[in-house]
Amino acid sequence: MSITVNGIEITDRAIEAELPHHQRAQNPLKQSVNELVLRTVLVQEADRLGIVGEDDDARIETLFTQEVRVPEANEEACRNFYRNRPEMFTSGEIVEARHILFQVTPTVSLEFLRTTAESILAELQEHPERFAELAKMYSNCPSSNLGGNLGQLTRGQTVPEFESFVFRLTEGEMGSRLLETRFGLHIVQVMRRVEGKLAPYEAVREEIAENLTLAAWQRGVHQYMQILVGRAKIEGITLEGAESPLVQ
């Protein structure tokens, strides 16, 4: 069955031409088809509203500008964002940390790994002085040769889930639970901290307002596109949200 949008066919030739733009996608063919369907929906809406322009890209941009309206971030929203995300505006923050990594492998079940890691964590809670010793024995990280020492870390150096966990610990504190990341299970301890300097609100207010307004704009565009997809008669493919467009 061919793919059509309000009776207009998405041809194989068009899909082949779109494919090179999505080679890094998890499913390049699916992504190409989705992009073509959405683009067709938008161009058809521009036609309906009589929007003209140099090319379809310009017409779609005008369509969004005309139809998607979002308020600019107000002072209260900016101050709340600043207050709730101080780490985003803090520079010079450093932690010196060590960990024991229990890496997930095809030959070891996650259940066994978790049981082992929890028993080691319990031992360290009773005898924290054994951390380096047990890291050398059990950690599946090259840092095991250094007693699990990862050296000095700044924000952005590790995966987000590790960063969020380690930067919440105080100096000398060991996590009271296992940390699970894409690499496996970790026991983490912060040996030393250097507190960063928080930029004053006035220095970052404009940046916050721009980011909040952009985020609101992106949500507005997404919702608008879902509404258009929900109204369109699309055959040969089902787009997520097409039957029940999300309007918040």
Short mmCIF file of C-alpha atoms in Angstrom, two decimals:
data_model
loop_
_atom_site.label_atom_id
_atom_site.label_comp_id
_atom_site.label_asym_id
_atom_site.label_seq_id
_atom_site.Cartn_x
_atom_site.Cartn_y
_atom_site.Cartn_z
CA MET A 1 0.00 0.00 0.00
CA SER A 2 1.36 3.40 -0.96
CA ILE A 3 1.77 6.22 1.56
CA THR A 4 -0.50 9.20 0.98
CA VAL A 5 -1.19 12.45 2.81
CA ASN A 6 -4.63 13.86 2.02
CA GLY A 7 -4.44 12.01 -1.30
CA ILE A 8 -0.89 13.12 -2.17
CA GLU A 9 1.49 10.18 -2.57
CA ILE A 10 4.90 10.00 -0.90
CA THR A 11 6.86 8.42 -3.75
CA ASP A 12 9.72 5.94 -3.52
CA ARG A 13 11.91 8.45 -5.35
CA ALA A 14 11.21 11.08 -2.69
CA ILE A 15 12.06 8.59 0.06
CA GLU A 16 15.33 7.63 -1.65
CA ALA A 17 16.29 11.30 -1.92
CA GLU A 18 15.52 11.86 1.78
CA LEU A 19 17.40 8.82 3.09
CA PRO A 20 20.94 10.28 2.98
CA HIS A 21 19.88 12.96 5.49
CA HIS A 22 19.04 10.38 8.19
CA GLN A 23 21.84 7.83 8.06
CA ARG A 24 22.64 8.34 11.73
CA ALA A 25 19.06 7.64 12.82
CA GLN A 26 18.25 4.34 14.50
CA ASN A 27 15.91 3.54 11.61
CA PRO A 28 16.86 5.75 8.62
CA LEU A 29 13.99 4.53 6.42
CA LYS A 30 11.33 5.16 9.05
CA GLN A 31 12.80 8.55 9.91
CA SER A 32 12.88 9.55 6.23
CA VAL A 33 9.25 8.59 5.70
CA ASN A 34 8.15 10.40 8.87
CA GLU A 35 9.99 13.57 7.81
CA LEU A 36 8.39 13.51 4.36
CA VAL A 37 4.91 12.96 5.77
CA LEU A 38 5.29 15.81 8.27
CA ARG A 39 6.73 18.11 5.64
CA THR A 40 3.85 17.34 3.29
CA VAL A 41 1.33 18.08 6.04
CA LEU A 42 3.00 21.44 6.72
CA VAL A 43 3.23 22.43 3.05
CA GLN A 44 -0.42 21.56 2.56
CA GLU A 45 -1.38 23.73 5.54
CA ALA A 46 0.69 26.59 4.12
CA ASP A 47 -1.20 26.13 0.84
CA ARG A 48 -4.54 26.23 2.67
CA LEU A 49 -3.62 29.47 4.45
CA GLY A 50 -2.26 31.05 1.26
CA ILE A 51 1.26 31.45 2.60
CA VAL A 52 3.79 32.27 -0.11
CA GLY A 53 7.58 32.32 -0.03
CA GLU A 54 10.78 31.65 -1.92
CA ASP A 55 10.58 27.91 -1.27
CA ASP A 56 8.81 25.37 0.94
CA ASP A 57 11.30 25.85 3.81
CA ALA A 58 10.56 29.57 3.92
CA ARG A 59 6.83 28.91 3.74
CA ILE A 60 6.99 26.43 6.62
CA GLU A 61 8.99 28.91 8.70
CA THR A 62 6.37 31.57 8.02
CA LEU A 63 3.62 29.08 8.93
CA PHE A 64 5.20 28.43 12.32
CA THR A 65 5.76 32.13 12.96
CA GLN A 66 2.14 32.90 12.07
CA GLU A 67 0.39 30.02 13.80
CA VAL A 68 2.56 29.15 16.83
CA ARG A 69 2.43 31.83 19.49
CA VAL A 70 4.10 31.42 22.86
CA PRO A 71 4.55 34.01 25.62
CA GLU A 72 8.03 35.18 26.51
CA ALA A 73 9.37 33.91 29.81
CA ASN A 74 8.38 36.23 32.64
CA GLU A 75 10.44 37.26 35.64
CA GLU A 76 8.90 34.70 37.99
CA ALA A 77 9.63 31.80 35.60
CA CYS A 78 13.22 32.97 35.13
CA ARG A 79 13.86 33.30 38.86
CA ASN A 80 12.31 29.88 39.57
CA PHE A 81 14.54 28.28 36.92
CA TYR A 82 17.62 29.98 38.38
CA ARG A 83 16.71 28.90 41.91
CA ASN A 84 15.95 25.28 40.94
CA ARG A 85 18.96 24.71 38.65
CA PRO A 86 21.93 26.34 40.39
CA GLU A 87 24.34 23.75 38.94
CA MET A 88 23.72 25.20 35.46
CA PHE A 89 25.11 28.56 36.52
CA THR A 90 27.94 27.41 38.74
CA SER A 91 31.51 27.29 37.45
CA GLY A 92 34.68 25.89 38.96
CA GLU A 93 32.95 23.07 40.88
CA ILE A 94 35.24 20.03 41.28
CA VAL A 95 34.93 16.69 43.02
CA GLU A 96 37.61 14.09 43.55
CA ALA A 97 35.85 10.73 43.53
CA ARG A 98 36.45 7.02 43.55
CA HIS A 99 34.17 4.15 42.62
CA ILE A 100 33.80 0.41 42.31
CA LEU A 101 32.18 -0.65 39.04
CA PHE A 102 30.28 -3.91 38.74
CA GLN A 103 29.97 -4.18 34.97
CA VAL A 104 27.10 -6.00 33.29
CA THR A 105 28.39 -8.74 30.99
CA PRO A 106 26.68 -11.50 28.97
CA THR A 107 28.12 -14.14 31.29
CA VAL A 108 26.96 -12.60 34.58
CA SER A 109 23.32 -12.08 35.47
CA LEU A 110 22.21 -8.67 36.73
CA GLU A 111 20.66 -10.33 39.79
CA PHE A 112 23.96 -11.93 40.79
CA LEU A 113 25.81 -8.69 40.07
CA ARG A 114 23.42 -6.67 42.24
CA THR A 115 23.65 -9.17 45.10
CA THR A 116 27.45 -9.01 44.98
CA ALA A 117 27.51 -5.21 44.77
CA GLU A 118 25.09 -4.82 47.67
CA SER A 119 27.19 -7.13 49.85
CA ILE A 120 30.32 -5.08 49.07
CA LEU A 121 28.45 -1.85 49.81
CA ALA A 122 27.32 -3.25 53.17
CA GLU A 123 30.92 -4.22 53.96
CA LEU A 124 32.15 -0.72 53.11
CA GLN A 125 29.49 0.90 55.25
CA GLU A 126 30.95 -1.05 58.17
CA HIS A 127 34.59 -0.73 57.10
CA PRO A 128 35.06 2.27 54.74
CA GLU A 129 38.82 1.97 55.08
CA ARG A 130 38.65 -1.13 52.80
CA PHE A 131 37.44 0.86 49.78
CA ALA A 132 40.75 0.82 47.85
CA GLU A 133 41.31 -2.84 48.70
CA LEU A 134 37.87 -3.93 47.50
CA ALA A 135 38.06 -1.71 44.41
CA LYS A 136 41.21 -3.56 43.33
CA MET A 137 39.48 -6.90 43.92
CA TYR A 138 36.05 -6.27 42.38
CA SER A 139 35.97 -3.18 40.15
CA ASN A 140 35.69 -3.71 36.38
CA CYS A 141 37.16 -0.27 35.67
CA PRO A 142 40.80 0.56 34.85
CA SER A 143 40.70 2.81 37.91
CA SER A 144 40.72 -0.35 40.04
CA ASN A 145 44.53 -0.25 39.85
CA LEU A 146 44.32 3.09 41.65
CA GLY A 147 41.92 1.86 44.32
CA GLY A 148 38.98 3.12 42.26
CA ASN A 149 40.27 6.70 42.14
CA LEU A 150 38.81 8.66 39.20
CA GLY A 151 40.75 11.82 39.94
CA GLN A 152 39.23 15.27 39.72
CA LEU A 153 35.90 15.57 37.92
CA THR A 154 34.07 18.61 36.65
CA ARG A 155 30.54 18.75 35.30
CA GLY A 156 30.20 17.39 31.79
CA GLN A 157 33.00 14.83 32.11
CA THR A 158 30.84 11.82 33.00
CA VAL A 159 27.48 10.42 31.93
CA PRO A 160 24.55 12.47 33.31
CA GLU A 161 23.34 9.87 35.80
CA PHE A 162 26.82 9.54 37.33
CA GLU A 163 27.31 13.31 37.42
CA SER A 164 23.96 13.93 39.09
CA PHE A 165 24.77 11.36 41.78
CA VAL A 166 28.37 12.26 42.54
CA PHE A 167 27.86 16.03 42.69
CA ARG A 168 25.16 15.58 45.35
CA LEU A 169 27.58 13.88 47.74
CA THR A 170 29.40 15.86 50.38
CA GLU A 171 33.14 15.61 51.02
CA GLY A 172 33.99 12.18 52.40
CA GLU A 173 30.48 10.84 51.81
CA MET A 174 29.87 7.46 50.21
CA GLY A 175 26.61 6.83 48.39
CA SER A 176 24.17 4.93 50.59
CA ARG A 177 22.84 3.00 47.60
CA LEU A 178 24.14 1.53 44.38
CA LEU A 179 24.23 3.85 41.40
CA GLU A 180 22.99 2.26 38.17
CA THR A 181 24.33 3.65 34.87
CA ARG A 182 24.66 2.36 31.31
CA PHE A 183 27.99 0.83 32.38
CA GLY A 184 26.70 -1.17 35.33
CA LEU A 185 26.39 -0.72 39.09
CA HIS A 186 28.64 1.64 41.03
CA ILE A 187 29.63 2.26 44.61
CA VAL A 188 30.72 5.89 44.73
CA GLN A 189 32.56 8.01 47.28
CA VAL A 190 33.59 11.67 47.10
CA MET A 191 36.98 12.24 48.67
CA ARG A 192 37.26 16.00 48.19
CA ARG A 193 35.11 18.87 46.94
CA VAL A 194 35.83 22.33 45.61
CA GLU A 195 32.66 24.36 45.63
CA GLY A 196 32.03 26.38 42.50
CA LYS A 197 30.98 29.99 42.17
CA LEU A 198 27.35 30.72 41.36
CA ALA A 199 26.90 33.44 38.76
CA PRO A 200 24.59 36.26 39.91
CA TYR A 201 21.04 36.11 38.59
CA GLU A 202 21.37 39.41 36.74
CA ALA A 203 24.29 38.02 34.71
CA VAL A 204 22.32 35.02 33.42
CA ARG A 205 18.75 36.34 33.36
CA GLU A 206 18.78 37.00 29.60
CA GLU A 207 20.20 33.54 28.87
CA ILE A 208 17.52 31.91 31.05
CA ALA A 209 14.73 33.87 29.36
CA GLU A 210 15.99 32.90 25.91
CA ASN A 211 16.23 29.21 26.85
CA LEU A 212 12.77 29.14 28.44
CA THR A 213 11.21 30.92 25.47
CA LEU A 214 12.93 28.54 23.05
CA ALA A 215 11.73 25.51 25.03
CA ALA A 216 8.17 26.88 25.01
CA TRP A 217 8.45 27.50 21.25
CA GLN A 218 9.63 23.95 20.62
CA ARG A 219 6.74 22.53 22.66
CA GLY A 220 4.33 24.78 20.79
CA VAL A 221 5.63 23.63 17.39
CA HIS A 222 5.42 20.00 18.47
CA GLN A 223 1.83 20.38 19.63
CA TYR A 224 0.86 22.30 16.50
CA MET A 225 2.33 19.60 14.26
CA GLN A 226 0.45 16.91 16.18
CA ILE A 227 -2.78 18.81 15.66
CA LEU A 228 -2.14 19.03 11.92
CA VAL A 229 -1.26 15.32 11.73
CA GLY A 230 -4.43 14.47 13.63
CA ARG A 231 -6.53 16.42 11.11
CA ALA A 232 -4.82 14.96 8.04
CA LYS A 233 -5.88 11.79 6.25
CA ILE A 234 -2.69 9.74 6.26
CA GLU A 235 -2.71 6.28 4.73
CA GLY A 236 0.00 3.62 4.58
CA ILE A 237 1.74 4.68 7.82
CA THR A 238 0.80 5.50 11.39
CA LEU A 239 2.53 8.44 13.04
CA GLU A 240 2.75 8.60 16.81
CA GLY A 241 0.07 10.88 18.19
CA ALA A 242 -1.86 11.05 14.92
CA GLU A 243 -5.10 9.78 16.39
CA SER A 244 -5.03 11.78 19.60
CA PRO A 245 -2.96 14.96 19.20
CA LEU A 246 -1.51 16.26 22.42
CA VAL A 247 -2.74 19.72 23.31
CA GLN A 248 -1.62 21.12 26.64
#
